[in-house]
Coordinates of C-alpha atoms and ligand atoms in Angstrom, one line a residue:
X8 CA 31.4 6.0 -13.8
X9 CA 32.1 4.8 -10.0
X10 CA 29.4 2.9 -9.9
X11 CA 30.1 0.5 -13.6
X12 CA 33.5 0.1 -12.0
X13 CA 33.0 -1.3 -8.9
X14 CA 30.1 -3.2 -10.6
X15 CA 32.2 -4.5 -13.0
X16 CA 34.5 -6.1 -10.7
X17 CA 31.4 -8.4 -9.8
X18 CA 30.6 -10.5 -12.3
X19 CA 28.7 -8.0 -14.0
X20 CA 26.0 -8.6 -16.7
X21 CA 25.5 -5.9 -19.3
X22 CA 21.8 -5.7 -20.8
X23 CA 21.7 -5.2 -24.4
X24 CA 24.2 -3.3 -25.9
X25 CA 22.7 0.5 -27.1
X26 CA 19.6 0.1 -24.9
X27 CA 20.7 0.2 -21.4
X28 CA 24.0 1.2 -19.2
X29 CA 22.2 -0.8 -16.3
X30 CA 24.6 -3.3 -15.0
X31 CA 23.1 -6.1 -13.0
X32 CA 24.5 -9.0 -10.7
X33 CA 22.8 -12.7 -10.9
X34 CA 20.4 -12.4 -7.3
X35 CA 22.0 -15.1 -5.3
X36 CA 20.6 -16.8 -1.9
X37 CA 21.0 -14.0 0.7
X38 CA 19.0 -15.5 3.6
X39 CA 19.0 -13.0 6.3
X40 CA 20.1 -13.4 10.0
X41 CA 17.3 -12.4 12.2
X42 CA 18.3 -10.8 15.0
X43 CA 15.5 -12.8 17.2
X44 CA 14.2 -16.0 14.7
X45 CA 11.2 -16.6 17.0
X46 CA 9.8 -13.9 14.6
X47 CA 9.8 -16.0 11.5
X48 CA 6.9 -18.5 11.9
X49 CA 6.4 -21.5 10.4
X50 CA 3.1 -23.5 9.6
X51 CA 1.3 -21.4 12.2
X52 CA -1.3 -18.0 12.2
X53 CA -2.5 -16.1 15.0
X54 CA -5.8 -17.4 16.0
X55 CA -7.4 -16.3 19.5
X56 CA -4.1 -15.1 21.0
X57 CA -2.3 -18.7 19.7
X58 CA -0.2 -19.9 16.8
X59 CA -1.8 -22.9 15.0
X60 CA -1.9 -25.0 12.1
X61 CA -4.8 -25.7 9.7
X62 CA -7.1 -28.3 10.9
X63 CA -5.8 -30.1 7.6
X64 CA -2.2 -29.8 8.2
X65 CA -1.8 -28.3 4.9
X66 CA 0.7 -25.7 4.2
X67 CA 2.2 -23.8 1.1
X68 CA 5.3 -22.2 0.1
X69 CA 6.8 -18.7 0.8
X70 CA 9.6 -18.0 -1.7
X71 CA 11.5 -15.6 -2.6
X72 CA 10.9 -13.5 -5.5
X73 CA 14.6 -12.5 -5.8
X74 CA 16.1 -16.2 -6.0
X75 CA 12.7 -18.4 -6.6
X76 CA 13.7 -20.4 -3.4
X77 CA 11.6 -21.6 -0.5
X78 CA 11.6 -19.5 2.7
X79 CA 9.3 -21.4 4.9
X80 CA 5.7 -22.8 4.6
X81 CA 2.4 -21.4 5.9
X82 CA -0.7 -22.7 6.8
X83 CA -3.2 -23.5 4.3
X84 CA -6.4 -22.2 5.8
X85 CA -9.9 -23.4 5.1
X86 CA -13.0 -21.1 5.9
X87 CA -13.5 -23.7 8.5
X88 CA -10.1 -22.2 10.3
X89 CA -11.1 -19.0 9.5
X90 CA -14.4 -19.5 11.0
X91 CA -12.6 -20.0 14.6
X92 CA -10.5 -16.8 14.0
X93 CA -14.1 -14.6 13.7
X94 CA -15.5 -16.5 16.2
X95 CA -12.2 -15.3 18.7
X96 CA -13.0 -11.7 17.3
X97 CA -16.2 -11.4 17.9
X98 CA -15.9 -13.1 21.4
X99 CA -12.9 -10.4 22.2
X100 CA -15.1 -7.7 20.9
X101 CA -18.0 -8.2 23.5
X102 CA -14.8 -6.9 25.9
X103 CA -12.4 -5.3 23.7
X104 CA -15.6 -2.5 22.8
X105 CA -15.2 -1.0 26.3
X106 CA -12.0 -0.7 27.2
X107 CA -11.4 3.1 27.2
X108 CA -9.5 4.7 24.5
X109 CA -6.6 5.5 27.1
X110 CA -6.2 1.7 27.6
X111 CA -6.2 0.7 23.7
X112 CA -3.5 3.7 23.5
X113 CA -1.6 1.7 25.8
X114 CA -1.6 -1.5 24.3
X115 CA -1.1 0.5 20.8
X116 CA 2.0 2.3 22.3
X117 CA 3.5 -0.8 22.9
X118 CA 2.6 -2.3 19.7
X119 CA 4.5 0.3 18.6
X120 CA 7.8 0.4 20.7
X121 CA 8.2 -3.4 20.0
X122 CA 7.8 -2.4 16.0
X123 CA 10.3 0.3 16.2
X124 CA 12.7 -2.4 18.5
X125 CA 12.5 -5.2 15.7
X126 CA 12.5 -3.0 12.6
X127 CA 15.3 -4.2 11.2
X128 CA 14.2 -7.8 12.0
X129 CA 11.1 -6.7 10.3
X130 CA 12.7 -5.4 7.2
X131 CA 15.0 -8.2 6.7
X132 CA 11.1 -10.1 6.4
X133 CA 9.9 -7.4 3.7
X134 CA 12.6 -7.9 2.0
X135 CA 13.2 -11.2 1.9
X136 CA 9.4 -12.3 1.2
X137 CA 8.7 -9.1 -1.2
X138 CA 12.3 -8.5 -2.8
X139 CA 12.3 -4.5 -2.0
X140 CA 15.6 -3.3 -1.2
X141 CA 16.9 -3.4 1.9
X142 CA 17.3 0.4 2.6
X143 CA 13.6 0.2 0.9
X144 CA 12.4 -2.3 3.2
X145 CA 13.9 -0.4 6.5
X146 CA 11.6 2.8 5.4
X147 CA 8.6 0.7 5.8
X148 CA 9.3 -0.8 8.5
X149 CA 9.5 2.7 10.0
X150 CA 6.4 3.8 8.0
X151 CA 4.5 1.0 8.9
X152 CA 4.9 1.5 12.7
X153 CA 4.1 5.2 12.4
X154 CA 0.2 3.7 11.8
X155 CA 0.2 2.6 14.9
X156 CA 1.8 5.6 16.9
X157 CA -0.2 7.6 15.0
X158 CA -3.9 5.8 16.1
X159 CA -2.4 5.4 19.1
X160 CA -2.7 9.1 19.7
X161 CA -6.2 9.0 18.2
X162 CA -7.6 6.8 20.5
X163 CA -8.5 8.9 23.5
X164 CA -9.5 11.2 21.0
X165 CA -12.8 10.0 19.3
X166 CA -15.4 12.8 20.3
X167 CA -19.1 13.1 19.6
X168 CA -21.2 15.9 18.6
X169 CA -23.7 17.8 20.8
X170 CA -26.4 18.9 18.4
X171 CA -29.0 22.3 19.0
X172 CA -32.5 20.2 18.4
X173 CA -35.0 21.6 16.4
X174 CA -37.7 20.7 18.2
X175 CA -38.1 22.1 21.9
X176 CA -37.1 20.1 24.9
X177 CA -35.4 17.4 22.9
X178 CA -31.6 17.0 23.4
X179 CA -29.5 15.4 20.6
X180 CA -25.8 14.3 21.0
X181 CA -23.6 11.7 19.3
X182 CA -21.2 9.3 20.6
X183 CA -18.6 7.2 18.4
X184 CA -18.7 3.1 18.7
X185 CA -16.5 0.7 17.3
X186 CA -18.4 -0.9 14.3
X187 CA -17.4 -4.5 15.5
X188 CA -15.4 -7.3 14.1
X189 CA -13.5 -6.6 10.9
X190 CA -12.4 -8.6 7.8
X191 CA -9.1 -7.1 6.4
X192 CA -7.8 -8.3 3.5
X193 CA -4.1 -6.9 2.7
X194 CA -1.7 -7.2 -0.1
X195 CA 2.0 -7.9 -0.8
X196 CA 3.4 -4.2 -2.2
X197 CA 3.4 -3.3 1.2
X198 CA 4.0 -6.5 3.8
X199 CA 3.9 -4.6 6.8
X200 CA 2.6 -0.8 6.1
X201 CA -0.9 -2.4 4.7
X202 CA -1.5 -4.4 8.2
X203 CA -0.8 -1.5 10.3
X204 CA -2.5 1.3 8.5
X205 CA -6.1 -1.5 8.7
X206 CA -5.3 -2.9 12.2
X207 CA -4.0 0.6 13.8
X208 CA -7.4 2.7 13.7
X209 CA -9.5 -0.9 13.8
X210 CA -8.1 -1.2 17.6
X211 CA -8.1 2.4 18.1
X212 CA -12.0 2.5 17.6
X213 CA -12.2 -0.5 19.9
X214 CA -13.3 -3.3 17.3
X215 CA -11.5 -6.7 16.8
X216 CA -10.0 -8.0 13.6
X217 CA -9.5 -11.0 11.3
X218 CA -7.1 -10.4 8.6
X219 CA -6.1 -12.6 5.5
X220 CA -2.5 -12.2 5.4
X221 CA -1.5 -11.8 1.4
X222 CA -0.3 -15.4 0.1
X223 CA 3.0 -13.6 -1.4
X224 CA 3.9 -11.7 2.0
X225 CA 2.5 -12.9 5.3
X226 CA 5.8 -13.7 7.0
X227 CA 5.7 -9.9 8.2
X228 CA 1.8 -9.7 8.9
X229 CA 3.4 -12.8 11.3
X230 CA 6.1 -11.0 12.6
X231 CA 3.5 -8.5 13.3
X232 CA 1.3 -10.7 14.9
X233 CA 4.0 -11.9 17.5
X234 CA 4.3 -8.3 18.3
X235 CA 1.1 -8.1 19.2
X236 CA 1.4 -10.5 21.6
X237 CA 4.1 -9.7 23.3
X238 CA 2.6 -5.9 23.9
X239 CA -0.4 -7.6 25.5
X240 CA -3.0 -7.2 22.8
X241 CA -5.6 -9.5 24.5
X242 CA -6.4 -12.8 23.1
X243 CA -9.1 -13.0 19.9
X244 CA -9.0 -9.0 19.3
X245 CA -6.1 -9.6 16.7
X246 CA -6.2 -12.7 14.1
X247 CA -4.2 -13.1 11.7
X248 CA -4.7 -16.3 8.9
X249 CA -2.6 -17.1 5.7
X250 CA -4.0 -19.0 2.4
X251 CA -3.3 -19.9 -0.9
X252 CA -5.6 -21.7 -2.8
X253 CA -8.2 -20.9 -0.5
X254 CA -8.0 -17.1 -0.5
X255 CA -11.0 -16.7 -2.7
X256 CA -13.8 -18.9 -0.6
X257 CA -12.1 -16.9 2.6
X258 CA -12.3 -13.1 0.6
X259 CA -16.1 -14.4 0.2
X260 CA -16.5 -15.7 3.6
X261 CA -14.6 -11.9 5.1
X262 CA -17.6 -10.1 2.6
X263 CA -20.6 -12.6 3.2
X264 CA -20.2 -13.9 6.9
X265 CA -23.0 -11.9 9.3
X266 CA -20.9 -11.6 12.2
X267 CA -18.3 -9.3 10.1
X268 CA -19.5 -5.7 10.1
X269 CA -16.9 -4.1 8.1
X270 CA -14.3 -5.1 5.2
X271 CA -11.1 -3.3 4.4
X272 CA -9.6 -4.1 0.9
X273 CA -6.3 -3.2 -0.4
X274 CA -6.0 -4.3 -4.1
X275 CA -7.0 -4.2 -7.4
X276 CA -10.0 -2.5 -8.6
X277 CA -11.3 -6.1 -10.2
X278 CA -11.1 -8.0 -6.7
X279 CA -12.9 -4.5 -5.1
X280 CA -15.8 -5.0 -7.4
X281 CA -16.7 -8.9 -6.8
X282 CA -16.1 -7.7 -2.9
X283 CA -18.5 -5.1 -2.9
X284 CA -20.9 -7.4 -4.3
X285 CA -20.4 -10.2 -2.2
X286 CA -20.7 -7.6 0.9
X287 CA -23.8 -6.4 -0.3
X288 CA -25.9 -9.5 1.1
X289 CA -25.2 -8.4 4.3
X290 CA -24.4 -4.3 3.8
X291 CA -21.1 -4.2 5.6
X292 CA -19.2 -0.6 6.1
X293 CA -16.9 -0.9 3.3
X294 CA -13.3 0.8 2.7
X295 CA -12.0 -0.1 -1.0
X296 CA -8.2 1.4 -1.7
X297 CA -7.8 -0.2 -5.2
X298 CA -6.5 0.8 -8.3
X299 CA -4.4 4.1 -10.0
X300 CA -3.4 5.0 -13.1
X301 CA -1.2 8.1 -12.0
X302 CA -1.2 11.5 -14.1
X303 CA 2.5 12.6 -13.0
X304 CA 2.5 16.1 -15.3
X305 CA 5.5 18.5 -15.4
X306 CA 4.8 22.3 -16.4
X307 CA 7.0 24.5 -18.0
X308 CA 7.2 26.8 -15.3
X309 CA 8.7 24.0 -12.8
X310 CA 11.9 23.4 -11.4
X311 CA 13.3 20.4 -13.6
X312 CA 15.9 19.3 -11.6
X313 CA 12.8 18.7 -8.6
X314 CA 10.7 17.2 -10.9
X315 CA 13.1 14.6 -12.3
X316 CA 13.9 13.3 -8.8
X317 CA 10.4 13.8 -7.6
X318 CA 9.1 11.5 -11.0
X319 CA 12.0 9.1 -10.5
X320 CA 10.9 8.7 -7.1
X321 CA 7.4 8.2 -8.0
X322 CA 7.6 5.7 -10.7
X323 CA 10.4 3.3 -9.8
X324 CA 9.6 3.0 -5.5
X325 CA 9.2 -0.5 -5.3
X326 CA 10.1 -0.9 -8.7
X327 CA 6.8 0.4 -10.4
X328 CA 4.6 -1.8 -7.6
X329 CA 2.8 0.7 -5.5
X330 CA -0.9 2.2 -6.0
X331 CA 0.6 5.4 -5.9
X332 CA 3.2 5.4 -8.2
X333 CA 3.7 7.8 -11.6
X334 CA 2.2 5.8 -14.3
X335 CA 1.7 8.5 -17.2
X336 CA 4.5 11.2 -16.9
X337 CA 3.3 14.5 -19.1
X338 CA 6.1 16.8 -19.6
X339 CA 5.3 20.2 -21.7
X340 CA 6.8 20.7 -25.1
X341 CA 9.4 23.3 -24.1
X342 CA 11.0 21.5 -20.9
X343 CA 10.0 17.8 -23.2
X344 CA 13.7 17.5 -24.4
X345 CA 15.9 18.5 -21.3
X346 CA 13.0 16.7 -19.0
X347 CA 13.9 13.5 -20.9
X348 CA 17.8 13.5 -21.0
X349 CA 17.9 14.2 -16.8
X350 CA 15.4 11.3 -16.5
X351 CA 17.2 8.5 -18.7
X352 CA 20.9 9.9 -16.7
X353 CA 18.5 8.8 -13.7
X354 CA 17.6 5.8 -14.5
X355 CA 21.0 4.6 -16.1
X356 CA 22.3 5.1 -12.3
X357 CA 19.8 2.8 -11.0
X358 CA 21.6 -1.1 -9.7
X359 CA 19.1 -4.1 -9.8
X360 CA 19.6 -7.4 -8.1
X361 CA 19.3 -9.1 -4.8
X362 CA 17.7 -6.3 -2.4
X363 CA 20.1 -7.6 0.5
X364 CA 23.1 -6.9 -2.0
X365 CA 24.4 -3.9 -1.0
X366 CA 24.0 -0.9 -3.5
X367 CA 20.9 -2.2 -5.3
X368 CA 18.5 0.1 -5.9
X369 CA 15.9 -1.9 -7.4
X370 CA 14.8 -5.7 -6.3
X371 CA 12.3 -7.7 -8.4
X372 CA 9.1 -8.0 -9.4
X373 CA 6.4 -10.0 -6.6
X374 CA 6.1 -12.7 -10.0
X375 CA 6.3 -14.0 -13.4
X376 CA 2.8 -12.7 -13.9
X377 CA 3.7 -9.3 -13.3
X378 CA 6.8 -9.4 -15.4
X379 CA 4.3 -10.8 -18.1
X380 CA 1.8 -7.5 -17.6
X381 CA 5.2 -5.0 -17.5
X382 CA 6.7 -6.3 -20.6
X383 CA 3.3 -6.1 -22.6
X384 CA 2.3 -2.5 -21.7
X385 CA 6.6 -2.0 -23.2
X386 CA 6.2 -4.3 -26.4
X387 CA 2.6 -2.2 -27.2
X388 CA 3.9 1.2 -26.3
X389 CA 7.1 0.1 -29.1
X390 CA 4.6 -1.2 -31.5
X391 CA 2.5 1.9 -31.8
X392 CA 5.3 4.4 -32.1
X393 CA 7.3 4.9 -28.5
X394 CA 11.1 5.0 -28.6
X395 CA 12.7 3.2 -25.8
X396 CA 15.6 4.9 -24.1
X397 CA 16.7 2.9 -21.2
X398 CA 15.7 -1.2 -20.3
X399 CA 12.5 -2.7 -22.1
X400 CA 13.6 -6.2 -21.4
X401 CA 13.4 -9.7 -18.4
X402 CA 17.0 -10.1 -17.2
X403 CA 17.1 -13.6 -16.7
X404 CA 20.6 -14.1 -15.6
X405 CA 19.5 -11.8 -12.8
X406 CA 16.4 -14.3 -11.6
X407 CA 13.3 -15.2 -13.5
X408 CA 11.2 -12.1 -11.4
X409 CA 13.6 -9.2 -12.6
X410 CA 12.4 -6.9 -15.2
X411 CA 14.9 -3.6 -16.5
X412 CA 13.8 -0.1 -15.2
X413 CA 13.0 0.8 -18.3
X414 CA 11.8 4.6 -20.2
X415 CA 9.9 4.6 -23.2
X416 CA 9.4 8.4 -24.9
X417 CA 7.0 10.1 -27.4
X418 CA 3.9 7.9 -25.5
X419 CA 0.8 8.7 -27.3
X420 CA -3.3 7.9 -25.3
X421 CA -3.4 4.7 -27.6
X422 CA -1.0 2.9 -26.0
X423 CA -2.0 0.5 -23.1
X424 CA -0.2 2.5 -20.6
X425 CA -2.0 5.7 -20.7
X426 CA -5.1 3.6 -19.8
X427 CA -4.0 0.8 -17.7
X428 CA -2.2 0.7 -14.5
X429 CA 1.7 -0.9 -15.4
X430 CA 2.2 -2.1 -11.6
X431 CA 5.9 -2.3 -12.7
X432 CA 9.3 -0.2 -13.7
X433 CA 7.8 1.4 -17.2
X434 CA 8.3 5.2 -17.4
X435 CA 6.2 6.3 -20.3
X436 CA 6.8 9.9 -20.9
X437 CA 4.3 11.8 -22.8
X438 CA 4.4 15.3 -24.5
X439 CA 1.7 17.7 -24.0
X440 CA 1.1 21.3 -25.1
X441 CA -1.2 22.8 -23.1
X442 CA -2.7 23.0 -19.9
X443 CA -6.6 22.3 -20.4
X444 CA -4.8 19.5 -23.1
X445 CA -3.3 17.7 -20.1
X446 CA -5.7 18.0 -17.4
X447 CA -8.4 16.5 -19.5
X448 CA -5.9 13.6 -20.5
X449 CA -4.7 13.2 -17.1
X450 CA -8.9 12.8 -16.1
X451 CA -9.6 10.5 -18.8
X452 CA -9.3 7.4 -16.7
X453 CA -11.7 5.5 -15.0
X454 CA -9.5 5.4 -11.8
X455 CA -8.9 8.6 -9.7
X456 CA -5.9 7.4 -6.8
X457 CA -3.3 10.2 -6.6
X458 CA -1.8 12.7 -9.1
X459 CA 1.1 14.7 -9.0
X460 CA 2.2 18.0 -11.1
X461 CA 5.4 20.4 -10.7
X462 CA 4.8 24.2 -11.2
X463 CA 5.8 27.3 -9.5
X464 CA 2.7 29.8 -11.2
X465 CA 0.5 30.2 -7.9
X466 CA -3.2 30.4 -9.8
X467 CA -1.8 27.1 -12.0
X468 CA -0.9 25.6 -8.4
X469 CA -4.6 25.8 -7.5
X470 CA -6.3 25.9 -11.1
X471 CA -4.8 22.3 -11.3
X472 CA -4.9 21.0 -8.1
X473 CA -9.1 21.6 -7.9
X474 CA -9.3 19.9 -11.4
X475 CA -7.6 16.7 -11.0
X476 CA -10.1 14.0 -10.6
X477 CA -8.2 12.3 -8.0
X478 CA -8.3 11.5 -4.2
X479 CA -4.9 12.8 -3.4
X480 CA -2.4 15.3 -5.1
X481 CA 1.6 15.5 -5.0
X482 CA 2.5 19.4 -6.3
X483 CA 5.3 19.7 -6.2
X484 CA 6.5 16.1 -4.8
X485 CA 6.9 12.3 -6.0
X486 CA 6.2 11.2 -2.5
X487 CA 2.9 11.6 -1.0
X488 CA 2.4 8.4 1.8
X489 CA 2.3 9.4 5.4
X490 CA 0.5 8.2 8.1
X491 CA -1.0 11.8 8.9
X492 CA -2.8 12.5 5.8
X493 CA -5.5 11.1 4.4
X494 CA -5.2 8.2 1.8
X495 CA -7.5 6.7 -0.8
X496 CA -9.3 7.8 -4.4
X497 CA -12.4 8.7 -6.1
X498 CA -13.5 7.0 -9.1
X499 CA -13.0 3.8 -9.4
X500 CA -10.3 3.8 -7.5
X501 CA -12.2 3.0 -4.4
X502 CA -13.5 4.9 -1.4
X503 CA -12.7 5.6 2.3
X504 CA -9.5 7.4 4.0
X505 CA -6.8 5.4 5.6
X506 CA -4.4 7.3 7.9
X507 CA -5.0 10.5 9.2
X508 CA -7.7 12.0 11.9
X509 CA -10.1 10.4 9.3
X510 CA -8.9 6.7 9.3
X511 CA -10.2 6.0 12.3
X512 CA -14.0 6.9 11.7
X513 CA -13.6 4.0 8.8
X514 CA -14.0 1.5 12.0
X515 CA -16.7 3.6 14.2
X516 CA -20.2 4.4 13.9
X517 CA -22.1 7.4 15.0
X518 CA -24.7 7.1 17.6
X519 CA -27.3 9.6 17.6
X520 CA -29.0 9.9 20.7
X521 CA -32.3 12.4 21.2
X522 CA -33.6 12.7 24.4
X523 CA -36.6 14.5 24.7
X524 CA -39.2 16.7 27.5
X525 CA -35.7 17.9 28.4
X526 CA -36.7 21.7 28.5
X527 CA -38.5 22.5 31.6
X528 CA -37.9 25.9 33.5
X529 CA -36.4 25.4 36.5
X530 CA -38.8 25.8 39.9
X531 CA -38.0 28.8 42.1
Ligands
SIN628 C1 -0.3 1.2 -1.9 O1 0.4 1.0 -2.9 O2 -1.4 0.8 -1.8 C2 0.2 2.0 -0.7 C3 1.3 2.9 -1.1 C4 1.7 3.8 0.1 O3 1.2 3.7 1.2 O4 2.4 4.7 -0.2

């Protein structure tokens, strides 16, 4: 009751009457103060250790999704522009490659102390370019840097193998090599975790990069960029370019042009595909994190209280717009009922609006297309027999990019949801009897990112866990993402690890090495 009050006192907006207790506040222009400006860039990328324009002089608009308004502009690049950026790369690499892994720790340390100095400039950025809340935006920030503290460590630390041959005399070892210059192609969920988790290992193995900055988001991949230059990343090893209209001919340019030797893709499973292809002509190392559709299942046996917060926390961080987040929420028949009254008394507390306004929980949507996507996956679920408890509706007077948190109950697998990823604030909760019932529904997908379930029964802890068809697995926990564990999918969710003691072998190769007549007895 606090919260309506002191929201009321704001010129409140009440969604419709009977659906939602949500109150929301019309997102008005809160322009951040950055604590050093020279951080926001204007009409410039990183190219070969310097900020320039496009050859054209074209540029395109960064707005925000929270008001609609203009931030700054950008460079339009061309693949001619981009050209010059792998040309810097692969000219740094010929000197980046040797550098020991002590000295890329170094210049990754201080990546990383000038990230954790300007993390609030840097969230001010994410928030302002992707609409997170603040308090949202300052935990990725944090996150983001942890990527390259952790790779930092794992630098030094890239061992080889020393192999018993099979034949006599012959000696066989391995060493690890940086697999050269790298395409990166990022997207706009996550403005600054995304760059770092692709750029921390890429330097840590000792190759160079050229990344496309996502056209939503790349004020932070900027931000970033200055960083790097200020910690002494040498010139060419880290390049950075930004496009709108252009970012299909430079996606095909990353995946076609011979001098790249591996892409990293964040992003739908669609865009993965038509990558894959177009990196096929020349067979480069590949690393696909792409699309989930997110079994989130809730046993009888759990603790409900833990798995409301842990599915709240799941579905609605970012507002529905992660990879990771809960998209089909299975709650068994006995706990169904209670499950369901907890989660609505959740999501009723939740404040939208401007993610600078202090309070809100819960900033916009990245577009109108995604607010299109949300509300059809809510108007399909209501046409084929869902009840909606909370939101199910745009909230205009907030901005033109809001969309209600919203819960729909008694889902059923015909409805778009339990087969497509929502990418947005729909909770669709499900009822399921039995275990075998709701493992196979929560493997019926053609997508296998992350999956979480909440039970206590030890033998169901592991029965479960070993039949999810997924690459990663929250028991017991909404929130999974950390830089030490490995993250990606099976299926068609992609393939490669980002993170962890395995992200950096995505950017090395192995060297085998057999050297034989080795085996002579010594002479006495
Ligand atoms: C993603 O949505 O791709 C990343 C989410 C995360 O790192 O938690």
């Amino acid at each position: 009751m606090a919260l309506l009050h002191r929201l009321a006192a704001s010129s409140a907006y009440r969604c419709a009457p009977g659906i939602s207790s949500i109150l929301v506040r019309r997102a008005s222009t809160m322009a951040p103060k950055l604590r050093d400006p020279s951080l926001l860039k204007k009409d410039v990328c990183y190219v070969n250790g310097a900020w320039v324009a496009a050859k054209s002089g074209k540029t395109f608009e960064v707005t925000d999704p929270a008001t609609g308004e203009v931030i700054t502009t950008c460079p339009e690049f061309t693949t001619s522009d981009t050209e010059s950026a792998i040309t810097a790369a692969a000219d740094a690499f010929k000197t980046f490659r040797n550098l020991t892994g002590r000295e890329r720790a170094k210049l990754l340390r201080k990546w990383y102390d000038l990230a954790v100095e300007n993390t609030e400039d840097i969230a001010q950025l994410i928030t302002w370019e992707n609409g997170k809340p603040l308090a949202d935006a300052r935990g990725e920030a944090a996150y983001a840097a942890n990527f390259f503290e952790w790779f930092s460590e794992e630098a030094p630390r890239t061992y080889g193998d020393v192999i018993p041959a099979s034949v006599p005399g012959n000696r066989v070892w391995t060493t690890k090599e940086p697999v050269g210059v790298c395409g990166l192609i990022t997207p706009w969920n996550f403005p600054a975790a995304m760059i770092t988790r692709k750029i921390g290992p890429a330097l840590a193995a000792g190759c160079t990069v050229v990344c496309k900055a996502p056209a939503e988001t790349p004020l932070t991949a900027l931000a970033l960029a200055e960083l790097a230059h200020r910690a002494g990343i040498p010139k060419g090893v880290v390049n950075i370019v930004t496009t709108n209209d252009n970012t299909i001919a430079i996606g095909e340019q990353l995946t076609t042009n011979p001098t790249i030797k591996k892409v990293s893709f964040t992003g739908s499973t669609n865009v993965g595909k038509l990558l894959m292809k177009q990196s096929s002509s020349t067979l480069k190392k590949l690393s696909l994190e792409l699309g989930g559709n997110s079994p989130f299942i809730v046993f009888d046996d759990a603790d409900i209280d833990a798995a409301v917060a842990g599915a709240v926390a799941s579905k609605f961080r970012s507002s529905g717009q992660t990879c990771v987040c809960a998209n089909r929420i299975y709650v068994q028949e006995g706990i169904y009922e209670d499950f369901v009254a907890k989660f609505v008394e959740k999501v009723k507390a939740f404040k939208i609006g401007n993610g600078f306004a202090e309070g809100v929980t819960h900033g916009p949507l990245i577009h109108d297309r995604a607010i299109g996507k949300v509300d059809h996956h809510v108007q399909d679920a209501i046409k084929k027999g869902a009840k909606l408890l909370v939101g199910g509706q745009k909230l205009p007077d907030v901005g033109s990019n809001f969309y209600d948190m919203t819960v729909l109950r008694d889902m059923n697998a015909d409805m778009a949801i339990a087969s497509e990823e929502t990418f947005g604030p729909v909770a669709g909760l499900f009822k399921f009897k039995t275990e075998a019932e709701v493992v196979k529904l929560a493997n019926a997908s053609e997508v296998g990112l992350a999956g979480y379930f909440y039970a206590r029964d030890l033998e169901r802890v592991h029965r479960v866990a070993e039949a999810l068809e997924v690459g990663m697995i929250g028991i017991n926990t909404g929130i999974i993402s950390d830089p030490v564990s490995p993250f990606g999918g099976v299926k068609e969710s992609g393939f490669g690890r980002e993170g962890s003691k395995y992200g950096i072998a995505e950017y090395q190769i192995t060297k085998m090495m057999t050297y034989g007549g080795m085996g002579k007895p010594l002479q006495s």
